[in-house]
mmCIF file of C-alpha atoms and ligand atoms in Angstrom:
data_model
loop_
_atom_site.group_PDB
_atom_site.id
_atom_site.type_symbol
_atom_site.label_atom_id
_atom_site.label_comp_id
_atom_site.label_asym_id
_atom_site.label_seq_id
_atom_site.Cartn_x
_atom_site.Cartn_y
_atom_site.Cartn_z
ATOM 1 C CA UNK Y 57 37.412 -39.870 29.745
ATOM 2 C CA UNK Y 58 36.142 -39.832 26.329
ATOM 3 C CA UNK Y 59 34.306 -42.285 24.325
ATOM 4 C CA UNK Y 60 35.776 -45.096 21.003
ATOM 5 C CA UNK Y 61 34.230 -43.121 18.196
ATOM 6 C CA UNK Y 62 34.286 -44.758 14.536
ATOM 7 C CA UNK Y 63 33.169 -43.704 10.951
ATOM 8 C CA UNK Y 64 29.845 -45.260 12.595
ATOM 9 C CA UNK Y 65 29.577 -42.931 15.427
ATOM 10 C CA UNK Y 66 28.654 -40.381 12.655
ATOM 11 C CA UNK Y 67 25.700 -42.091 11.491
ATOM 12 C CA UNK Y 68 24.758 -41.905 14.953
ATOM 13 C CA UNK Y 69 25.606 -38.995 16.491
ATOM 14 C CA UNK Y 70 25.263 -36.479 13.452
ATOM 15 C CA UNK Y 71 23.069 -34.360 10.949
ATOM 16 C CA UNK Y 72 22.732 -36.843 7.735
ATOM 17 C CA UNK Y 73 23.928 -33.542 5.543
ATOM 18 C CA UNK Y 74 27.415 -35.029 5.152
ATOM 19 C CA UNK Y 75 28.947 -38.093 3.691
ATOM 20 C CA UNK Y 76 32.085 -38.655 5.006
ATOM 21 C CA UNK Y 77 35.004 -41.116 3.250
ATOM 22 C CA UNK Y 78 35.201 -44.225 5.715
ATOM 23 C CA UNK Y 79 38.627 -43.731 7.285
ATOM 24 C CA UNK Y 80 39.357 -41.076 10.201
ATOM 25 C CA UNK Y 81 41.826 -39.051 10.209
ATOM 26 C CA UNK Y 82 43.777 -38.226 13.581
ATOM 27 C CA UNK Y 83 46.936 -36.092 12.457
ATOM 28 C CA UNK Y 84 48.968 -34.357 10.439
ATOM 29 C CA UNK Y 85 51.950 -32.752 9.001
ATOM 30 C CA UNK Y 86 52.637 -31.265 6.066
ATOM 31 C CA UNK Y 87 50.696 -33.208 3.207
ATOM 32 C CA UNK Y 88 50.315 -36.160 4.987
ATOM 33 C CA UNK Y 89 47.748 -37.933 7.319
ATOM 34 C CA UNK Y 90 47.494 -40.362 9.407
ATOM 35 C CA UNK Y 91 43.783 -42.294 10.215
ATOM 36 C CA UNK Y 92 42.750 -44.344 13.488
ATOM 37 C CA UNK Y 93 44.597 -47.244 12.073
ATOM 38 C CA UNK Y 94 47.844 -45.701 11.354
ATOM 39 C CA UNK Y 95 47.746 -45.689 7.591
ATOM 40 C CA UNK Y 96 49.327 -42.362 5.765
ATOM 41 C CA UNK Y 97 47.944 -40.753 3.469
ATOM 42 C CA UNK Y 98 48.766 -38.133 1.248
ATOM 43 C CA UNK Y 99 46.747 -35.010 1.014
ATOM 44 C CA UNK Y 100 45.884 -33.384 -2.283
ATOM 45 C CA UNK Y 101 42.439 -31.891 -0.812
ATOM 46 C CA UNK Y 102 43.707 -29.842 0.941
ATOM 47 C CA UNK Y 103 40.565 -29.372 3.270
ATOM 48 C CA UNK Y 104 38.946 -27.652 0.219
ATOM 49 C CA UNK Y 105 42.057 -25.668 -0.393
ATOM 50 C CA UNK Y 106 41.907 -24.279 3.270
ATOM 51 C CA UNK Y 107 45.154 -25.879 4.349
ATOM 52 C CA UNK Y 108 47.287 -23.274 2.066
ATOM 53 C CA UNK Y 109 50.583 -24.617 4.123
ATOM 54 C CA UNK Y 110 49.770 -28.196 5.087
ATOM 55 C CA UNK Y 111 49.179 -29.095 8.109
ATOM 56 C CA UNK Y 112 50.532 -28.364 11.565
ATOM 57 C CA UNK Y 113 52.971 -26.482 9.856
ATOM 58 C CA UNK Y 114 55.745 -25.447 12.488
ATOM 59 C CA UNK Y 115 55.175 -21.340 12.139
ATOM 60 C CA UNK Y 116 51.731 -21.781 12.441
ATOM 61 C CA UNK Y 117 52.218 -24.229 15.504
ATOM 62 C CA UNK Y 118 53.920 -21.607 17.097
ATOM 63 C CA UNK Y 119 51.932 -18.628 16.680
ATOM 64 C CA UNK Y 120 48.666 -19.983 17.747
ATOM 65 C CA UNK Y 121 50.433 -21.721 20.761
ATOM 66 C CA UNK Y 122 51.515 -18.209 21.219
ATOM 67 C CA UNK Y 123 48.473 -16.731 21.422
ATOM 68 C CA UNK Y 124 46.617 -18.962 22.740
ATOM 69 C CA UNK Y 125 48.066 -18.283 25.958
ATOM 70 C CA UNK Y 126 48.123 -14.357 25.483
ATOM 71 C CA UNK Y 127 43.962 -13.897 24.520
ATOM 72 C CA UNK Y 128 41.267 -15.580 22.517
ATOM 73 C CA UNK Y 129 38.388 -13.733 22.253
ATOM 74 C CA UNK Y 130 37.429 -9.695 23.328
ATOM 75 C CA UNK Y 131 33.946 -9.699 20.768
ATOM 76 C CA UNK Y 132 33.573 -6.283 18.753
ATOM 77 C CA UNK Y 133 32.717 -4.360 21.283
ATOM 78 C CA UNK Y 134 37.377 -4.158 21.618
ATOM 79 C CA UNK Y 135 39.390 -4.095 19.082
ATOM 80 C CA UNK Y 136 42.670 -6.381 18.918
ATOM 81 C CA UNK Y 137 46.173 -6.095 17.851
ATOM 82 C CA UNK Y 138 46.454 -9.004 15.525
ATOM 83 C CA UNK Y 139 43.155 -8.222 13.795
ATOM 84 C CA UNK Y 140 44.621 -4.549 13.054
ATOM 85 C CA UNK Y 141 47.848 -6.102 12.275
ATOM 86 C CA UNK Y 142 45.838 -8.419 9.171
ATOM 87 C CA UNK Y 143 43.701 -5.984 8.295
ATOM 88 C CA UNK Y 144 46.632 -3.722 8.408
ATOM 89 C CA UNK Y 145 48.649 -6.809 5.885
ATOM 90 C CA UNK Y 146 45.760 -7.049 3.565
ATOM 91 C CA UNK Y 147 45.690 -2.951 3.057
ATOM 92 C CA UNK Y 148 48.698 -2.744 2.120
ATOM 93 C CA UNK Y 149 48.839 -5.920 -0.263
ATOM 94 C CA UNK Y 150 45.366 -5.435 -2.272
ATOM 95 C CA UNK Y 151 43.723 -2.731 -3.553
ATOM 96 C CA UNK Y 152 41.651 -2.500 -0.200
ATOM 97 C CA UNK Y 153 41.287 0.140 2.072
ATOM 98 C CA UNK Y 154 38.784 -1.141 4.362
ATOM 99 C CA UNK Y 155 38.905 -5.119 6.047
ATOM 100 C CA UNK Y 156 35.851 -6.884 7.480
ATOM 101 C CA UNK Y 157 36.571 -10.006 9.806
ATOM 102 C CA UNK Y 158 33.978 -12.953 9.977
ATOM 103 C CA UNK Y 159 34.205 -16.561 10.215
ATOM 104 C CA UNK Y 160 33.411 -18.418 6.870
ATOM 105 C CA UNK Y 161 32.970 -17.917 3.063
ATOM 106 C CA UNK Y 162 29.244 -17.604 3.554
ATOM 107 C CA UNK Y 163 29.706 -15.289 6.224
ATOM 108 C CA UNK Y 164 32.138 -12.960 3.634
ATOM 109 C CA UNK Y 165 29.462 -13.159 0.772
ATOM 110 C CA UNK Y 166 26.664 -12.258 3.023
ATOM 111 C CA UNK Y 167 29.054 -8.995 4.125
ATOM 112 C CA UNK Y 168 29.442 -8.755 0.556
ATOM 113 C CA UNK Y 169 25.787 -8.746 -0.467
ATOM 114 C CA UNK Y 170 24.630 -6.409 2.442
ATOM 115 C CA UNK Y 171 27.427 -4.217 1.527
ATOM 116 C CA UNK Y 172 26.559 -3.689 -1.799
ATOM 117 C CA UNK Y 173 22.426 -3.565 -1.916
ATOM 118 C CA UNK Y 174 23.627 -1.066 1.132
ATOM 119 C CA UNK Y 175 25.512 1.035 -0.849
ATOM 120 C CA UNK Y 176 22.987 0.929 -3.739
ATOM 121 C CA UNK Y 177 20.608 1.910 -1.643
ATOM 122 C CA UNK Y 178 22.241 4.999 0.858
ATOM 123 C CA UNK Y 179 23.422 6.304 -2.837
ATOM 124 C CA UNK Y 180 20.967 5.655 -4.983
ATOM 125 C CA UNK Y 181 17.817 4.593 -3.376
ATOM 126 C CA UNK Y 182 15.806 1.070 -3.304
ATOM 127 C CA UNK Y 183 15.391 -0.165 -7.348
ATOM 128 C CA UNK Y 184 19.071 -0.339 -7.858
ATOM 129 C CA UNK Y 185 19.020 -3.889 -5.479
ATOM 130 C CA UNK Y 186 19.386 -6.605 -8.319
ATOM 131 C CA UNK Y 187 22.248 -9.175 -7.815
ATOM 132 C CA UNK Y 188 23.925 -10.259 -11.539
ATOM 133 C CA UNK Y 189 25.703 -13.377 -10.765
ATOM 134 C CA UNK Y 190 27.005 -16.767 -12.404
ATOM 135 C CA UNK Y 191 24.637 -19.876 -12.922
ATOM 136 C CA UNK Y 192 27.002 -22.931 -11.509
ATOM 137 C CA UNK Y 193 28.838 -20.189 -9.040
ATOM 138 C CA UNK Y 194 28.932 -21.141 -5.190
ATOM 139 C CA UNK Y 195 28.935 -18.296 -2.336
ATOM 140 C CA UNK Y 196 28.251 -20.521 0.516
ATOM 141 C CA UNK Y 197 24.922 -21.916 2.303
ATOM 142 C CA UNK Y 198 23.228 -20.235 4.058
ATOM 143 C CA UNK Y 199 20.012 -18.532 2.505
ATOM 144 C CA UNK Y 200 20.730 -15.555 0.892
ATOM 145 C CA UNK Y 201 24.012 -16.790 -0.123
ATOM 146 C CA UNK Y 202 22.624 -20.203 -2.061
ATOM 147 C CA UNK Y 203 20.229 -17.603 -3.187
ATOM 148 C CA UNK Y 204 22.850 -15.438 -5.704
ATOM 149 C CA UNK Y 205 24.624 -19.105 -6.366
ATOM 150 C CA UNK Y 206 23.933 -20.673 -9.178
ATOM 151 C CA UNK Y 207 23.169 -23.852 -8.300
ATOM 152 C CA UNK Y 208 19.138 -24.263 -7.962
ATOM 153 C CA UNK Y 209 19.947 -27.677 -6.473
ATOM 154 C CA UNK Y 210 21.527 -25.217 -2.958
ATOM 155 C CA UNK Y 211 18.068 -23.377 -2.315
ATOM 156 C CA UNK Y 212 15.683 -25.778 -2.940
ATOM 157 C CA UNK Y 213 13.403 -26.760 -0.709
ATOM 158 C CA UNK Y 214 14.494 -23.865 1.590
ATOM 159 C CA UNK Y 215 12.011 -20.889 0.378
ATOM 160 C CA UNK Y 216 10.853 -18.314 0.392
ATOM 161 C CA UNK Y 217 13.579 -16.811 -1.174
ATOM 162 C CA UNK Y 218 15.515 -13.182 -1.319
ATOM 163 C CA UNK Y 219 14.479 -11.601 -4.577
ATOM 164 C CA UNK Y 220 15.853 -9.743 -6.806
ATOM 165 C CA UNK Y 221 18.887 -11.789 -8.109
ATOM 166 C CA UNK Y 222 19.832 -13.174 -11.586
ATOM 167 C CA UNK Y 223 21.644 -15.574 -12.884
ATOM 168 C CA UNK Y 224 23.885 -15.770 -16.425
ATOM 169 C CA UNK Y 225 25.675 -17.862 -18.385
ATOM 170 C CA UNK Y 226 29.965 -17.724 -17.032
ATOM 171 C CA UNK Y 227 32.212 -16.364 -19.302
ATOM 172 C CA UNK Y 228 29.394 -14.806 -21.477
ATOM 173 C CA UNK Y 229 29.792 -11.054 -22.288
ATOM 174 C CA UNK Y 230 26.440 -10.818 -24.226
ATOM 175 C CA UNK Y 231 24.335 -11.843 -21.293
ATOM 176 C CA UNK Y 232 25.767 -10.228 -19.050
ATOM 177 C CA UNK Y 233 25.463 -7.007 -20.887
ATOM 178 C CA UNK Y 234 21.759 -8.152 -21.631
ATOM 179 C CA UNK Y 235 21.113 -8.501 -17.862
ATOM 180 C CA UNK Y 236 22.757 -5.600 -16.434
ATOM 181 C CA UNK Y 237 20.904 -2.489 -16.068
ATOM 182 C CA UNK Y 238 20.500 0.773 -13.610
ATOM 183 C CA UNK Y 239 18.949 -1.336 -11.019
ATOM 184 C CA UNK Y 240 22.208 -3.643 -10.574
ATOM 185 C CA UNK Y 241 23.301 -3.092 -7.693
ATOM 186 C CA UNK Y 242 26.178 -5.541 -8.271
ATOM 187 C CA UNK Y 243 27.851 -8.230 -9.929
ATOM 188 C CA UNK Y 244 29.534 -10.959 -8.545
ATOM 189 C CA UNK Y 245 31.972 -13.378 -9.867
ATOM 190 C CA UNK Y 246 34.497 -16.462 -8.611
ATOM 191 C CA UNK Y 247 37.591 -15.801 -10.534
ATOM 192 C CA UNK Y 248 37.769 -19.203 -11.004
ATOM 193 C CA UNK Y 249 34.442 -21.452 -10.519
ATOM 194 C CA UNK Y 250 35.500 -23.444 -8.036
ATOM 195 C CA UNK Y 251 33.077 -25.833 -6.644
ATOM 196 C CA UNK Y 252 31.453 -25.459 -10.257
ATOM 197 C CA UNK Y 253 34.064 -26.675 -11.702
ATOM 198 C CA UNK Y 254 37.267 -25.651 -11.297
ATOM 199 C CA UNK Y 255 36.885 -22.988 -14.087
ATOM 200 C CA UNK Y 256 38.828 -19.816 -14.871
ATOM 201 C CA UNK Y 257 37.259 -16.729 -16.242
ATOM 202 C CA UNK Y 258 38.476 -15.546 -19.458
ATOM 203 C CA UNK Y 259 40.338 -12.035 -18.664
ATOM 204 C CA UNK Y 260 37.827 -10.509 -21.455
ATOM 205 C CA UNK Y 261 34.813 -11.735 -18.756
ATOM 206 C CA UNK Y 262 36.086 -9.905 -16.173
ATOM 207 C CA UNK Y 263 37.308 -6.579 -17.727
ATOM 208 C CA UNK Y 264 33.557 -6.220 -19.300
ATOM 209 C CA UNK Y 265 32.055 -6.852 -15.980
ATOM 210 C CA UNK Y 266 34.720 -3.989 -14.442
ATOM 211 C CA UNK Y 267 33.556 -1.715 -18.225
ATOM 212 C CA UNK Y 268 29.279 -2.810 -17.754
ATOM 213 C CA UNK Y 269 30.024 -1.924 -13.500
ATOM 214 C CA UNK Y 270 31.045 1.526 -14.320
ATOM 215 C CA UNK Y 271 29.008 2.404 -16.579
ATOM 216 C CA UNK Y 272 25.551 1.034 -14.648
ATOM 217 C CA UNK Y 273 27.094 2.464 -10.397
ATOM 218 C CA UNK Y 274 26.838 -0.859 -9.628
ATOM 219 C CA UNK Y 275 29.760 -2.844 -7.648
ATOM 220 C CA UNK Y 276 32.095 -5.608 -8.700
ATOM 221 C CA UNK Y 277 32.119 -8.712 -6.176
ATOM 222 C CA UNK Y 278 34.913 -11.106 -7.011
ATOM 223 C CA UNK Y 279 34.064 -14.255 -4.774
ATOM 224 C CA UNK Y 280 37.763 -15.195 -3.493
ATOM 225 C CA UNK Y 281 37.131 -17.760 -1.047
ATOM 226 C CA UNK Y 282 38.641 -20.590 -2.590
ATOM 227 C CA UNK Y 283 41.136 -18.661 -5.012
ATOM 228 C CA UNK Y 284 42.832 -16.567 -2.497
ATOM 229 C CA UNK Y 285 45.626 -16.688 -0.561
ATOM 230 C CA UNK Y 286 48.285 -17.660 -2.915
ATOM 231 C CA UNK Y 287 46.063 -20.407 -4.228
ATOM 232 C CA UNK Y 288 46.423 -19.179 -7.815
ATOM 233 C CA UNK Y 289 50.032 -18.446 -7.689
ATOM 234 C CA UNK Y 290 49.350 -14.462 -6.817
ATOM 235 C CA UNK Y 291 47.941 -13.510 -3.527
ATOM 236 C CA UNK Y 292 44.668 -12.846 -4.939
ATOM 237 C CA UNK Y 293 43.886 -14.310 -8.099
ATOM 238 C CA UNK Y 294 42.626 -10.793 -9.772
ATOM 239 C CA UNK Y 295 46.073 -9.475 -9.566
ATOM 240 C CA UNK Y 296 46.850 -12.003 -11.682
ATOM 241 C CA UNK Y 297 44.097 -11.182 -14.353
ATOM 242 C CA UNK Y 298 44.878 -7.428 -13.786
ATOM 243 C CA UNK Y 299 41.048 -6.768 -13.046
ATOM 244 C CA UNK Y 300 40.254 -4.945 -9.781
ATOM 245 C CA UNK Y 301 37.073 -5.197 -7.718
ATOM 246 C CA UNK Y 302 35.421 -2.916 -5.446
ATOM 247 C CA UNK Y 303 34.838 -5.890 -2.692
ATOM 248 C CA UNK Y 304 36.524 -9.018 -2.232
ATOM 249 C CA UNK Y 305 35.794 -12.585 -0.357
ATOM 250 C CA UNK Y 306 38.137 -14.404 1.482
ATOM 251 C CA UNK Y 307 38.533 -16.758 3.380
ATOM 252 C CA UNK Y 308 39.492 -20.905 3.204
ATOM 253 C CA UNK Y 309 43.345 -20.551 3.102
ATOM 254 C CA UNK Y 310 43.250 -17.230 4.808
ATOM 255 C CA UNK Y 311 43.446 -19.269 8.158
ATOM 256 C CA UNK Y 312 45.291 -22.068 7.216
ATOM 257 C CA UNK Y 313 43.105 -24.152 8.785
ATOM 258 C CA UNK Y 314 41.442 -21.823 11.554
ATOM 259 C CA UNK Y 315 38.005 -20.663 10.474
ATOM 260 C CA UNK Y 316 37.796 -16.992 9.590
ATOM 261 C CA UNK Y 317 36.880 -14.883 6.594
ATOM 262 C CA UNK Y 318 36.971 -11.472 5.525
ATOM 263 C CA UNK Y 319 35.541 -8.858 3.289
ATOM 264 C CA UNK Y 320 38.094 -6.736 1.673
ATOM 265 C CA UNK Y 321 36.634 -2.707 -0.543
ATOM 266 C CA UNK Y 322 37.661 0.625 -0.539
ATOM 267 C CA UNK Y 323 37.473 3.435 1.297
ATOM 268 C CA UNK Y 324 34.668 4.866 -1.217
ATOM 269 C CA UNK Y 325 31.939 1.948 -0.573
ATOM 270 C CA UNK Y 326 33.114 0.944 3.431
ATOM 271 C CA UNK Y 327 30.816 4.079 4.849
ATOM 272 C CA UNK Y 328 27.496 2.464 3.995
ATOM 273 C CA UNK Y 329 28.406 -0.447 6.627
ATOM 274 C CA UNK Y 330 28.138 2.416 9.264
ATOM 275 C CA UNK Y 331 28.581 1.476 13.141
ATOM 276 C CA UNK Y 332 25.022 -0.632 13.679
ATOM 277 C CA UNK Y 333 24.232 -1.862 10.170
ATOM 278 C CA UNK Y 334 26.049 -5.473 10.254
ATOM 279 C CA UNK Y 335 28.314 -7.389 12.573
ATOM 280 C CA UNK Y 336 29.148 -10.933 14.543
ATOM 281 C CA UNK Y 337 30.154 -11.668 17.480
ATOM 282 C CA UNK Y 338 33.703 -13.840 17.130
ATOM 283 C CA UNK Y 339 34.666 -11.756 13.768
ATOM 284 C CA UNK Y 340 38.233 -10.445 13.939
ATOM 285 C CA UNK Y 341 39.358 -12.599 17.061
ATOM 286 C CA UNK Y 342 42.436 -12.750 18.114
ATOM 287 C CA UNK Y 343 43.161 -16.351 18.199
ATOM 288 C CA UNK Y 344 42.094 -16.513 14.419
ATOM 289 C CA UNK Y 345 43.408 -13.050 13.112
ATOM 290 C CA UNK Y 346 47.158 -14.075 14.533
ATOM 291 C CA UNK Y 347 47.141 -17.118 12.679
ATOM 292 C CA UNK Y 348 46.080 -15.323 9.117
ATOM 293 C CA UNK Y 349 48.419 -12.454 9.730
ATOM 294 C CA UNK Y 350 50.714 -15.335 9.588
ATOM 295 C CA UNK Y 351 49.639 -17.243 6.982
ATOM 296 C CA UNK Y 352 48.968 -13.837 4.784
ATOM 297 C CA UNK Y 353 53.142 -13.117 5.703
ATOM 298 C CA UNK Y 354 54.500 -17.142 4.957
ATOM 299 C CA UNK Y 355 52.184 -17.315 1.320
ATOM 300 C CA UNK Y 356 53.177 -13.636 0.060
ATOM 301 C CA UNK Y 357 57.070 -15.259 0.545
ATOM 302 C CA UNK Y 358 58.080 -14.926 -3.502
ATOM 303 C CA UNK Y 359 59.406 -17.751 -3.331
ATOM 304 C CA UNK Y 360 56.213 -19.423 -1.542
ATOM 305 C CA UNK Y 361 53.899 -17.964 -4.588
ATOM 306 C CA UNK Y 362 56.521 -18.498 -6.982
ATOM 307 C CA UNK Y 363 56.716 -22.361 -5.931
ATOM 308 C CA UNK Y 364 53.099 -22.651 -6.477
ATOM 309 C CA UNK Y 365 53.511 -21.590 -10.307
ATOM 310 C CA UNK Y 366 56.090 -23.888 -10.293
ATOM 311 C CA UNK Y 367 53.907 -27.154 -8.553
ATOM 312 C CA UNK Y 368 50.811 -26.274 -10.996
ATOM 313 C CA UNK Y 369 53.259 -27.050 -13.800
ATOM 314 C CA UNK Y 370 54.592 -30.190 -11.870
ATOM 315 C CA UNK Y 371 50.675 -31.451 -11.709
ATOM 316 C CA UNK Y 372 49.753 -30.372 -14.688
ATOM 317 C CA UNK Y 373 52.841 -32.703 -16.364
ATOM 318 C CA UNK Y 374 52.081 -35.806 -14.342
ATOM 319 C CA UNK Y 375 48.541 -35.715 -14.989
ATOM 320 C CA UNK Y 376 48.847 -35.432 -18.481
ATOM 321 C CA UNK Y 377 51.333 -38.556 -18.069
ATOM 322 C CA UNK Y 378 48.898 -40.310 -16.786
ATOM 323 C CA UNK Y 379 46.030 -39.341 -18.914
ATOM 324 C CA UNK Y 380 48.361 -40.222 -21.663
ATOM 325 C CA UNK Y 381 48.066 -44.060 -20.507
ATOM 326 C CA UNK Y 382 45.428 -44.468 -20.062
ATOM 327 C CA UNK Y 383 42.594 -41.420 -21.829
ATOM 328 C CA UNK Y 384 40.044 -40.524 -18.999
ATOM 329 C CA UNK Y 385 40.156 -36.942 -19.009
ATOM 330 C CA UNK Y 386 39.402 -34.282 -21.495
ATOM 331 C CA UNK Y 387 41.107 -31.146 -20.127
ATOM 332 C CA UNK Y 388 43.096 -30.531 -17.411
ATOM 333 C CA UNK Y 389 42.355 -26.977 -16.171
ATOM 334 C CA UNK Y 390 42.817 -24.538 -13.261
ATOM 335 C CA UNK Y 391 45.184 -21.971 -12.058
ATOM 336 C CA UNK Y 392 47.935 -22.586 -9.398
ATOM 337 C CA UNK Y 393 47.524 -25.350 -7.192
ATOM 338 C CA UNK Y 394 43.575 -25.248 -7.705
ATOM 339 C CA UNK Y 395 43.405 -27.785 -10.417
ATOM 340 C CA UNK Y 396 40.873 -29.683 -12.163
ATOM 341 C CA UNK Y 397 40.464 -32.800 -14.356
ATOM 342 C CA UNK Y 398 37.640 -33.321 -16.316
ATOM 343 C CA UNK Y 399 36.469 -36.703 -17.066
ATOM 344 C CA UNK Y 400 35.872 -37.904 -20.742
ATOM 345 C CA UNK Y 401 32.802 -38.886 -21.375
ATOM 346 C CA UNK Y 402 32.739 -42.880 -20.990
ATOM 347 C CA UNK Y 403 32.901 -41.638 -17.042
ATOM 348 C CA UNK Y 404 30.491 -38.754 -17.600
ATOM 349 C CA UNK Y 405 28.581 -37.932 -13.838
ATOM 350 C CA UNK Y 406 31.434 -40.606 -11.980
ATOM 351 C CA UNK Y 407 34.197 -37.983 -10.783
ATOM 352 C CA UNK Y 408 33.470 -39.851 -7.712
ATOM 353 C CA UNK Y 409 35.082 -43.376 -8.421
ATOM 354 C CA UNK Y 410 38.489 -41.326 -9.106
ATOM 355 C CA UNK Y 411 37.651 -40.653 -5.589
ATOM 356 C CA UNK Y 412 36.915 -43.019 -3.823
ATOM 357 C CA UNK Y 413 39.416 -45.392 -6.111
ATOM 358 C CA UNK Y 414 41.999 -42.739 -4.629
ATOM 359 C CA UNK Y 415 40.998 -43.567 -0.851
ATOM 360 C CA UNK Y 416 42.101 -46.652 -1.458
ATOM 361 C CA UNK Y 417 45.266 -46.135 -2.590
ATOM 362 C CA UNK Y 418 45.759 -43.309 0.885
ATOM 363 C CA UNK Y 419 45.573 -40.175 -1.276
ATOM 364 C CA UNK Y 420 43.118 -37.766 -0.910
ATOM 365 C CA UNK Y 421 41.242 -35.938 -3.697
ATOM 366 C CA UNK Y 422 38.160 -33.668 -4.177
ATOM 367 C CA UNK Y 423 35.605 -33.870 -6.547
ATOM 368 C CA UNK Y 424 34.082 -30.366 -7.956
ATOM 369 C CA UNK Y 425 30.352 -31.270 -9.538
ATOM 370 C CA UNK Y 426 29.604 -34.917 -10.597
ATOM 371 C CA UNK Y 427 32.338 -34.850 -13.769
ATOM 372 C CA UNK Y 428 35.963 -33.516 -12.595
ATOM 373 C CA UNK Y 429 38.452 -34.300 -9.495
ATOM 374 C CA UNK Y 430 40.142 -31.369 -8.274
ATOM 375 C CA UNK Y 431 42.969 -30.756 -6.653
ATOM 376 C CA UNK Y 432 43.984 -28.204 -3.750
ATOM 377 C CA UNK Y 433 46.786 -29.442 -1.732
ATOM 378 C CA UNK Y 434 49.029 -27.089 0.402
ATOM 379 C CA UNK Y 435 50.542 -24.336 -1.310
ATOM 380 C CA UNK Y 436 54.516 -25.653 0.261
ATOM 381 C CA UNK Y 437 53.317 -29.271 -1.174
ATOM 382 C CA UNK Y 438 56.831 -30.806 -1.566
ATOM 383 C CA UNK Y 439 58.266 -32.377 -4.574
ATOM 384 C CA UNK Y 440 58.554 -35.461 -3.242
ATOM 385 C CA UNK Y 441 54.521 -36.049 -2.260
ATOM 386 C CA UNK Y 442 53.416 -34.426 -5.346
ATOM 387 C CA UNK Y 443 55.189 -37.439 -7.392
ATOM 388 C CA UNK Y 444 54.416 -39.549 -4.616
ATOM 389 C CA UNK Y 445 50.430 -38.880 -4.457
ATOM 390 C CA UNK Y 446 50.478 -38.719 -8.118
ATOM 391 C CA UNK Y 447 51.989 -42.093 -8.398
ATOM 392 C CA UNK Y 448 48.681 -43.286 -5.862
ATOM 393 C CA UNK Y 449 46.113 -41.424 -8.589
ATOM 394 C CA UNK Y 450 47.652 -43.350 -11.235
ATOM 395 C CA UNK Y 451 46.928 -46.647 -9.850
ATOM 396 C CA UNK Y 452 43.523 -45.477 -8.543
ATOM 397 C CA UNK Y 453 43.043 -44.514 -12.438
ATOM 398 C CA UNK Y 454 43.804 -47.572 -13.578
ATOM 399 C CA UNK Y 455 41.217 -49.390 -11.052
ATOM 400 C CA UNK Y 456 38.835 -47.325 -11.846
ATOM 401 C CA UNK Y 457 39.688 -48.430 -15.392
ATOM 402 C CA UNK Y 458 39.489 -51.736 -14.760
ATOM 403 C CA UNK Y 459 36.324 -51.865 -13.115
ATOM 404 C CA UNK Y 460 35.046 -49.637 -16.127
ATOM 405 C CA UNK Y 461 37.015 -51.054 -19.083
ATOM 406 C CA UNK Y 462 37.354 -54.952 -17.736
HETATM 407 C C1 PLP G 592 33.484 -22.311 0.400
HETATM 408 C C2 PLP G 592 32.934 -21.374 -0.840
HETATM 409 C C3 PLP G 592 32.557 -20.572 -0.182
HETATM 410 C C4 PLP G 592 32.027 -20.530 1.661
HETATM 411 O O1 PLP G 592 32.454 -20.239 2.263
HETATM 412 P P1 PLP G 592 32.116 -21.514 3.765
HETATM 413 O O2 PLP G 592 33.528 -21.273 4.651
HETATM 414 O O3 PLP G 592 32.076 -23.008 3.889
HETATM 415 O O4 PLP G 592 30.949 -20.532 3.907
HETATM 416 C C5 PLP G 592 31.706 -19.619 -0.850
HETATM 417 N N1 PLP G 592 32.591 -19.164 -2.105
HETATM 418 C C6 PLP G 592 33.513 -19.665 -2.453
HETATM 419 C C7 PLP G 592 33.964 -19.574 -4.087
HETATM 420 C C8 PLP G 592 33.835 -20.755 -1.832
HETATM 421 O O5 PLP G 592 34.671 -22.026 -2.717
#
């Protein structure tokens, strides 16, 4: 028999690196979640842009069940059909010719950065090792990826830090021009900075990055861990921008909730990860890749991608209507169903108050940094759930405003 657990149990048995909400969800369906007490929540958090098809999507339940009866894991000593099928889908639908599977976004980026360094080492020598990244970017929590990430607080206390990494201002073409050199092996960009505040790159910045990388024989890496798999209204956000990277990292939505990451690259670059140079035990296991294959198939349906664009507008219109009543946001921004509401100076640093107030209204939302409320719902969230969720958010905003303005 399993023990009764509650939110208090968290503080007794878990490492204290998280501070989860007061309620414990036990069941989900579509964009609704129920907690231990049977209270129903609307989910606009989407597991941080992971639950691309909501909770317990019937086709994913069928896929995971079918695969669970067949084969779960082999290791990469053997290959398997679902992994080869998923890789073939990704190759067919993107710029990529080759795919590497792993288990998370940080691992996909770790593979991307290692490949970029190795490629430069193989073709140009060890001096060409510098990685240029953007301030406020987020690339994961391994020691390498926190240092490539542009939020120094995440790397503090874990040194000594890996060398050869510089950070420039996001969307600043002149800063990139000044920083890039023949020692640069890669430039890493999130097409929309997610954790950094739901801030889209300008098309000019991405185009300039592509040109500068070509001039300096550097690889362009897009971190699409958050923006990928339909989140921005195209399968990958680079397709909306029309700028093609050499390496792309994917995770989060890829498995629809089953852990998986992928690094996509070209046949020109891939050979630098030759046999024995890199690996992972679980990466590309048949259970995760079977589910991801189904996710990619569903998300690629034209009606799903068109739905993301339509739902973006419904969200933005609803948030603007709320803002017209309360004047709490200075900007509503983002792409597809990755949307950020930037609080006004009155609420600067206090986006979390909106998250807390939403919880009281039985609505799950996210923050991105201290001053942006973030929404990353299911890509197939129903219009009635959007409308009801926004009505709950309206009540949450009213509560925050009442507490602040009296
Ligand atoms: C979430 C995220 C990561 C890290 O992914 P994990 O699965 O948590 O390791 C990396 N890059 C971006 C852009 C992300 O949003």
